[in-house]
């Protein structure tokens, strides 16, 4: 009985892959016309937005995790951990709303060019959501570094900075990279924040950019029978699926290195 | 006692780290306060309150049906992976399927659900399709979280019950599950919180309807999106009120889950 339940995960996974592939080859499309889309454009926008997001997320998240694991006192650490963990669980739509309603307009006053660069705005909004989860995971990675290594560095006369930079981070490297991969796959797959920023905040632009994920959500309610572009949606979905699975594979490889890779 | 000698570089480093840790906190505090300020005028409006209440009710129905469908197989799969699986090729395959499903972006579940339930199986009701899709989306999350809950029961307790002659089924039902129950319940609440905040798959299904039919009452998740995306300034108050409702529900679920998980450790109940 339990085996059947476990089998269900395999069945769902196969169904997901098959249906995406079938959809991409036009199985569900009623019309034969091909919607003109540029998958490569969508892909490039996705990558640019994610790179912006990660460029903000990684330094902030890593330094904050270092503060928590190397500097903060025990009560402060406990309190900070709790509140940051809650932030990591806030749903994306909340971050999206806040970015559009308050955060990006406020930032725009400091950085007037933000209006003309929707991908940058989307990236910054994404970073707001990614920082807490990346931080939580880097925190775990740094906490897994044995205290003896820090004590050893201290005994050899290393300063705090060199201990963190030359001892703690290299020791946690594999898990930090794993956290990075997970953040990257969340950035690629995130829909709501990017959607809200592109469609609401940047709606005054002449051409609103689309990422792979926002492309899947049509602008208005569309009746499927008249919709020839379902194939295009599934093609975008296929690219996303492949990306997500690849990143997952890399992450698994980093976290559980094959025998012989162990340093 | 401070063992490290703090140089100027160290002080700068500490300061930079402190700034980095305060950024997300300031951001979080800012959005909570800001949402409150924007939502306040809306919450005193009785029609809006009624609308939000209906949305929450609809959300509860959808999430309830989704959980009803995906919780039993989810925990079944978790029990299989934790207690019955041997380290064979096939088990590893199942594990990989679960982690892969968990990393697939949530929008894809919207398209998947639409294709499978509406186009292939021919389910006409938007409500049922939405709930089924959400159920599929939650399945890998439930498997992973239930496994974590089961892992809090020490293997020695399970082995002891087996050694005393309990068959695997009794060991599971009478020993492992009761001990894992508080943690399991807390994980379920977290899954509910996650489900309430999931918008993307619901939005895809709502936007790509097969027939000109719409759900009469929208769930909270898509209602939030609709009002956020509405250019009408009046809707901004509605958006803030809806966001605040969502946030409040999630905070409550998290607090209760935290209490449940923290309350009954094995050692406190005299088991270990």
XYZ file of C-alpha atoms in Angstrom:
535
model
C 0.000 0.000 0.000
C 2.767 2.396 0.957
C 4.619 1.251 -2.104
C 1.722 2.343 -4.291
C 1.803 5.788 -2.676
C 5.516 6.045 -3.367
C 4.939 4.884 -6.904
C 2.528 7.778 -7.340
C 5.430 10.242 -7.201
C 7.103 8.426 -10.060
C 3.863 8.355 -12.032
C 3.279 12.087 -11.467
C 6.805 12.913 -12.516
C 6.530 10.881 -15.712
C 3.133 12.434 -16.437
C 4.512 15.930 -15.914
C 7.397 15.374 -18.308
C 5.249 13.578 -20.905
C 2.498 16.182 -20.895
C 4.957 19.067 -21.204
C 6.692 17.326 -24.083
C 3.384 16.433 -25.777
C 2.147 19.981 -25.351
C 5.299 21.390 -26.858
C 4.854 19.251 -29.942
C 1.360 20.620 -30.414
C -0.739 17.770 -29.063
C -3.295 20.004 -27.332
C -3.493 22.777 -29.902
C -6.718 22.920 -31.821
C -5.361 25.105 -34.579
C -2.313 24.351 -36.614
C -1.088 27.927 -36.829
C 2.092 28.596 -34.976
C 2.165 31.492 -32.589
C 5.185 33.590 -33.324
C 7.239 33.549 -30.202
C 10.899 33.858 -29.628
C 11.816 31.306 -27.021
C 15.360 32.614 -27.016
C 14.134 36.116 -26.104
C 12.152 34.725 -23.190
C 15.164 32.715 -22.106
C 17.483 35.722 -22.244
C 15.069 37.882 -20.205
C 14.758 35.111 -17.629
C 18.513 34.765 -17.332
C 19.146 38.534 -17.100
C 16.489 39.008 -14.417
C 17.799 36.052 -12.412
C 21.398 37.229 -12.697
C 20.417 40.682 -11.397
C 18.528 39.021 -8.546
C 21.425 36.743 -7.617
C 23.928 39.610 -7.874
C 22.037 41.306 -5.040
C 21.122 38.164 -3.134
C 24.482 36.437 -2.819
C 26.619 39.197 -1.224
C 23.851 40.343 1.139
C 22.851 36.815 2.083
C 26.394 35.580 2.581
C 27.540 38.550 4.679
C 24.390 38.376 6.792
C 24.907 34.640 7.339
C 28.508 35.383 8.346
C 27.281 37.950 10.863
C 24.886 35.419 12.374
C 27.411 32.607 12.588
C 30.584 34.552 13.473
C 29.603 37.731 15.298
C 26.105 37.654 16.788
C 25.670 36.811 20.469
C 23.563 33.781 21.278
C 20.239 35.491 22.198
C 20.500 37.904 19.287
C 21.260 34.990 16.975
C 18.209 33.043 18.106
C 15.927 36.021 17.692
C 17.343 36.971 14.296
C 17.121 33.383 13.065
C 13.446 33.188 13.972
C 12.448 36.404 12.251
C 14.495 35.632 9.152
C 12.990 32.154 8.937
C 9.547 33.712 8.965
C 10.531 36.091 6.159
C 11.653 33.088 4.116
C 8.121 31.670 4.370
C 6.263 34.794 3.251
C 4.608 33.986 -0.090
C 6.034 35.634 -3.226
C 2.842 37.541 -4.024
C 3.281 39.547 -0.824
C 6.785 40.573 -1.880
C 5.433 41.349 -5.325
C 2.724 43.606 -3.943
C 5.108 45.422 -1.634
C 7.690 45.916 -4.388
C 5.161 47.411 -6.753
C 3.225 49.491 -4.242
C 6.043 50.959 -2.171
C 9.540 49.589 -2.539
C 10.271 50.178 -6.232
C 8.689 53.672 -6.346
C 10.789 54.612 -3.313
C 13.925 53.170 -4.861
C 13.135 54.954 -8.086
C 13.701 58.294 -6.378
C 17.252 57.250 -5.586
C 17.822 55.525 -8.882
C 15.871 57.267 -11.661
C 17.052 54.806 -14.309
C 15.053 52.015 -12.666
C 11.920 52.945 -14.595
C 13.550 52.224 -17.924
C 14.974 48.865 -16.933
C 12.182 46.436 -16.051
C 14.592 43.523 -15.789
C 16.644 45.369 -13.170
C 13.480 46.284 -11.244
C 12.312 42.666 -11.459
C 15.710 41.454 -10.301
C 15.732 43.751 -7.280
C 12.202 42.712 -6.330
C 13.197 39.057 -6.700
C 16.243 39.612 -4.502
C 13.917 40.839 -1.759
C 12.330 37.393 -1.709
C 15.495 35.361 -2.318
C 17.664 36.925 0.405
C 15.858 35.365 3.413
C 15.848 31.835 1.956
C 19.434 32.045 0.689
C 20.437 33.446 4.057
C 18.742 30.597 5.925
C 20.551 28.024 3.827
C 23.971 29.668 3.978
C 23.429 29.909 7.701
C 22.983 26.127 7.863
C 26.063 25.666 5.685
C 28.196 27.874 7.946
C 26.798 26.290 11.108
C 27.946 22.901 9.820
C 31.583 24.059 9.838
C 33.203 22.536 12.943
C 34.011 25.015 15.694
C 37.521 23.509 15.987
C 38.466 24.996 12.629
C 37.615 28.486 13.898
C 39.418 27.852 17.189
C 42.440 26.602 15.293
C 42.550 29.696 13.123
C 42.164 31.854 16.222
C 45.029 30.031 17.940
C 47.229 30.684 14.936
C 46.521 34.384 15.312
C 44.135 34.872 12.435
C 41.833 37.876 12.603
C 38.051 37.516 12.383
C 38.117 38.547 8.766
C 40.765 36.059 7.712
C 39.079 33.301 9.717
C 35.815 33.909 7.932
C 37.353 34.433 4.519
C 40.103 31.815 4.486
C 38.741 29.124 6.793
C 34.968 29.173 7.257
C 33.827 29.966 3.712
C 36.147 27.457 1.991
C 35.056 24.773 4.459
C 31.385 25.434 3.685
C 31.939 25.866 -0.040
C 30.010 22.839 -1.290
C 26.874 23.594 0.699
C 27.060 27.303 -0.108
C 27.131 26.439 -3.795
C 24.156 24.154 -3.209
C 22.282 27.070 -1.633
C 23.228 29.206 -4.634
C 21.848 26.583 -7.014
C 18.593 26.437 -5.098
C 18.279 30.221 -5.158
C 19.047 30.216 -8.871
C 16.330 27.664 -9.579
C 13.867 29.677 -7.489
C 14.836 32.814 -9.406
C 14.294 31.072 -12.752
C 10.993 29.583 -11.709
C 9.531 32.535 -9.810
C 6.405 33.851 -11.460
C 4.387 36.140 -9.270
C 6.981 38.780 -8.366
C 8.292 39.162 -11.891
C 4.766 39.105 -13.300
C 3.562 41.847 -10.962
C 6.634 44.006 -11.559
C 6.558 43.640 -15.341
C 2.810 44.016 -15.821
C 2.081 46.627 -13.163
C 5.179 48.615 -12.371
C 6.688 48.644 -15.857
C 3.399 48.782 -17.726
C 4.189 52.251 -19.053
C 6.987 50.786 -21.141
C 6.372 50.424 -24.852
C 7.479 46.801 -24.883
C 6.853 44.848 -21.727
C 9.429 42.086 -21.419
C 8.353 38.524 -20.696
C 10.257 35.776 -18.947
C 9.624 32.082 -19.477
C 7.367 32.014 -16.428
C 5.346 35.183 -16.995
C 4.779 34.113 -20.594
C 2.789 31.118 -19.366
C 0.259 33.388 -17.604
C -1.858 35.160 -20.228
C -2.745 38.793 -19.763
C -6.497 38.343 -19.807
C -8.814 35.428 -19.351
C -8.461 33.496 -22.568
C -10.828 30.837 -23.786
C -8.799 27.835 -24.684
C -10.721 26.748 -27.782
C -9.748 29.903 -29.564
C -6.271 29.767 -28.305
C -3.768 28.474 -30.802
C -0.773 29.421 -28.723
C -1.026 26.645 -26.190
C 1.850 24.946 -27.952
C 3.970 28.043 -27.385
C 3.113 28.021 -23.682
C 4.118 24.396 -23.425
C 7.379 25.057 -25.263
C 8.253 27.711 -22.681
C 7.186 25.261 -19.957
C 9.489 22.596 -21.404
C 12.498 24.922 -21.317
C 11.669 25.790 -17.705
C 11.296 22.137 -16.778
C 14.650 21.218 -18.304
C 16.309 24.160 -16.542
C 14.798 23.235 -13.179
C 15.807 19.595 -13.501
C 19.356 20.490 -14.573
C 19.832 22.843 -11.622
C 18.422 20.200 -9.291
C 20.882 17.668 -10.661
C 23.810 20.046 -10.137
C 22.647 20.761 -6.594
C 22.338 17.060 -5.737
C 25.787 16.465 -7.196
C 27.235 19.274 -5.064
C 25.577 18.159 -1.856
C 26.251 14.469 -2.232
C 29.414 14.237 -4.276
C 30.012 10.901 -5.961
C 32.554 8.677 -4.248
C 36.074 9.833 -5.001
C 35.128 13.509 -5.210
C 35.543 13.950 -1.483
C 38.424 16.239 -0.723
C 36.354 36.948 26.751
C 37.488 38.212 23.400
C 40.265 36.110 22.004
C 40.536 37.732 18.616
C 42.528 40.880 18.247
C 40.220 43.259 16.376
C 42.017 45.205 13.702
C 40.473 48.005 11.691
C 39.720 45.584 8.858
C 37.827 43.417 11.330
C 35.737 46.305 12.531
C 34.843 47.274 8.975
C 34.031 43.650 8.195
C 31.777 43.361 11.239
C 30.008 46.583 10.275
C 29.453 45.419 6.691
C 28.021 42.132 7.937
C 25.758 43.971 10.369
C 24.444 46.147 7.547
C 23.856 43.019 5.447
C 21.838 41.321 8.183
C 19.790 44.424 8.869
C 18.786 44.846 5.203
C 16.304 41.938 5.030
C 15.018 42.766 8.520
C 14.387 46.397 7.621
C 12.791 45.255 4.374
C 10.507 42.847 6.245
C 9.529 45.353 8.916
C 8.906 47.956 6.243
C 6.532 45.762 4.267
C 4.551 44.695 7.323
C 4.097 48.299 8.489
C 3.410 49.528 4.964
C 0.760 46.875 4.335
C -0.906 47.785 7.633
C -0.975 51.467 6.760
C -2.424 50.829 3.307
C -4.926 48.239 4.483
C -6.317 50.192 7.436
C -8.921 52.298 5.569
C -10.076 49.204 3.658
C -10.614 47.003 6.683
C -13.258 49.312 8.113
C -15.348 48.822 4.971
C -17.957 46.098 5.682
C -18.524 45.025 2.038
C -14.802 44.574 1.545
C -14.591 42.565 4.737
C -17.405 40.300 3.566
C -15.717 39.852 0.184
C -12.434 38.921 1.806
C -14.207 36.529 4.133
C -15.831 34.777 1.162
C -12.447 34.578 -0.552
C -10.878 33.031 2.538
C -13.727 30.537 2.704
C -13.235 29.567 -0.927
C -9.485 29.241 -0.344
C -10.184 26.995 2.616
C -12.440 24.791 0.477
C -9.859 24.473 -2.289
C -6.920 23.867 0.029
C -9.015 21.445 2.086
C -9.942 19.342 -0.938
C -6.349 19.474 -2.221
C -4.987 18.284 1.120
C -7.656 15.603 1.422
C -6.500 14.228 -1.915
C -2.754 14.520 -1.543
C -2.119 14.069 2.158
C -2.876 10.311 2.425
C -0.672 9.281 -0.523
C 1.931 11.835 0.556
C 2.374 10.414 4.020
C 2.129 6.897 2.595
C 5.033 7.624 0.287
C 6.979 9.160 3.188
C 6.394 6.053 5.329
C 7.485 3.824 2.469
C 10.672 5.812 1.894
C 11.536 5.981 5.598
C 10.604 2.488 6.830
C 10.056 0.036 4.015
C 12.417 1.040 1.244
C 15.701 -0.725 0.831
C 18.573 0.961 -0.917
C 17.687 -0.311 -4.321
C 17.813 1.397 -7.650
C 14.065 1.758 -7.699
C 13.911 3.540 -4.333
C 16.557 6.001 -5.430
C 14.485 6.632 -8.537
C 11.445 7.472 -6.389
C 13.505 9.770 -4.201
C 14.815 11.604 -7.238
C 11.290 11.908 -8.613
C 10.131 13.519 -5.364
C 12.984 16.035 -5.175
C 12.581 16.855 -8.861
C 8.846 17.402 -8.464
C 9.568 19.696 -5.518
C 11.899 21.902 -7.573
C 9.651 22.242 -10.616
C 8.421 25.874 -10.830
C 4.859 26.229 -9.617
C 3.491 27.737 -12.869
C 4.216 24.488 -14.640
C 1.777 22.709 -12.345
C -0.900 25.083 -13.607
C -0.314 24.072 -17.222
C 0.071 20.427 -16.241
C -3.164 20.399 -14.277
C -5.012 22.112 -17.077
C -3.761 19.649 -19.676
C -4.275 16.542 -17.541
C -7.523 17.263 -15.725
C -9.383 19.492 -18.151
C -8.157 18.504 -21.600
C -7.402 14.814 -21.112
C -9.794 13.766 -18.339
C -12.492 16.260 -19.284
C -13.277 17.646 -15.827
C -15.510 20.657 -16.369
C -15.579 22.222 -12.929
C -12.977 24.894 -12.443
C -13.135 24.338 -8.694
C -12.269 20.655 -8.961
C -9.478 21.255 -11.482
C -7.964 23.926 -9.255
C -8.097 21.730 -6.169
C -6.645 18.724 -8.012
C -3.808 20.823 -9.431
C -3.020 22.277 -6.038
C -3.054 18.736 -4.684
C -0.486 17.627 -7.262
C 1.628 20.694 -6.461
C 1.511 19.944 -2.730
C 2.249 16.220 -3.058
C 6.092 16.412 -3.153
C 6.061 19.068 -0.419
C 3.984 16.788 1.813
C 6.263 13.803 1.137
C 9.395 15.761 2.059
C 7.887 17.372 5.144
C 6.352 14.139 6.429
C 9.704 12.424 6.011
C 11.274 15.120 8.143
C 8.585 14.632 10.790
C 9.090 10.855 10.774
C 12.839 11.299 11.140
C 12.314 12.989 14.508
C 11.292 9.585 15.900
C 14.558 7.882 16.875
C 15.304 4.681 15.001
C 16.012 2.984 18.342
C 12.365 3.361 19.425
C 11.159 1.770 16.214
C 13.709 -1.029 16.482
C 12.845 -1.633 20.126
C 9.187 -2.156 19.269
C 10.170 -4.569 16.499
C 12.462 -6.419 18.873
C 9.606 -6.799 21.352
C 7.691 -8.680 18.717
C 5.512 -6.039 17.133
C 4.927 -6.587 13.450
C 5.935 -3.696 11.142
C 2.344 -2.472 10.872
C 1.817 -2.335 14.658
C 5.199 -0.743 15.215
C 4.156 1.935 12.789
C 0.617 2.564 14.022
C 1.172 2.194 17.755
C 4.704 3.489 18.198
C 6.060 5.613 15.381
C 2.989 7.571 14.274
C 1.849 8.660 17.762
C 5.355 9.910 18.513
C 5.608 11.739 15.187
C 2.116 13.197 15.500
C 2.867 16.670 16.958
C 5.608 17.293 14.433
C 3.456 15.880 11.651
C 0.569 18.168 12.582
C 2.874 21.164 12.638
C 4.218 20.266 9.188
C 0.651 19.983 7.866
C -0.067 23.503 9.103
C 3.033 24.752 7.304
C 1.880 23.007 4.132
C -1.494 24.757 4.481
C 0.315 28.089 4.842
C 2.285 27.304 1.716
C -0.866 26.329 -0.170
C -2.660 29.537 0.795
C 0.166 31.624 -0.633
C 0.433 29.708 -3.907
C -0.909 31.890 -6.687
C 0.768 30.973 -9.962
C -0.869 27.603 -10.798
C -4.307 28.868 -9.787
C -3.844 31.934 -11.949
C -2.834 29.893 -15.003
C -5.918 27.691 -14.677
C -8.175 30.675 -14.127
C -6.812 32.521 -17.136
C -6.900 29.587 -19.556
C -10.456 28.363 -19.119
C -11.855 25.773 -21.473
C -15.392 27.058 -21.539
C -16.643 30.546 -20.815
C -17.131 29.666 -17.172
C -15.584 31.270 -14.157
C -15.494 30.388 -10.529
C -18.147 32.447 -8.815
C -16.053 33.199 -5.792
C -12.351 33.582 -6.305
C -9.955 32.141 -3.755
C -7.852 34.573 -1.745
C -4.700 33.871 -3.767
C -5.995 34.932 -7.172
C -8.107 37.673 -5.625
C -4.925 39.200 -4.233
C -3.349 39.125 -7.667
C -6.394 40.623 -9.382
C -6.497 43.610 -7.090
C -2.732 44.119 -7.216
C -2.805 44.087 -11.024
C -5.808 46.439 -11.208
C -4.713 49.950 -12.211
C -7.693 51.489 -10.373
C -6.336 53.273 -7.262
C -9.375 52.162 -5.234
C -8.223 48.585 -5.756
C -4.936 49.305 -4.027
C -6.708 49.413 -0.671
C -8.400 46.122 -1.510
C -5.018 44.664 -2.470
C -3.445 45.785 0.796
C -6.368 44.401 2.814
C -6.212 41.069 0.973
C -2.440 40.861 1.440
C -2.838 41.628 5.126
C -5.467 38.885 5.473
C -3.151 36.402 3.759
C -0.213 37.468 5.892
C -2.264 37.239 9.087
C -3.453 33.715 8.240
C 0.104 32.614 7.513
C 1.443 34.139 10.724
C -1.257 32.362 12.753
C -0.517 29.019 11.065
C 3.207 29.465 11.665
C 2.785 30.360 15.327
C 0.513 27.376 15.971
C 2.870 25.066 14.041
C 5.807 26.343 16.036
C 3.994 25.710 19.323
C 2.996 22.199 18.262
C 6.463 21.218 17.118
C 8.191 22.685 20.149
C 5.817 21.401 22.797
C 6.152 17.682 22.962
C 9.675 16.480 22.573
C 10.310 12.810 23.257
C 12.473 13.510 26.270
C 9.878 15.780 27.870
C 7.243 13.071 27.689
C 9.481 10.633 29.484
C 10.002 8.335 26.541
C 13.720 8.839 26.339
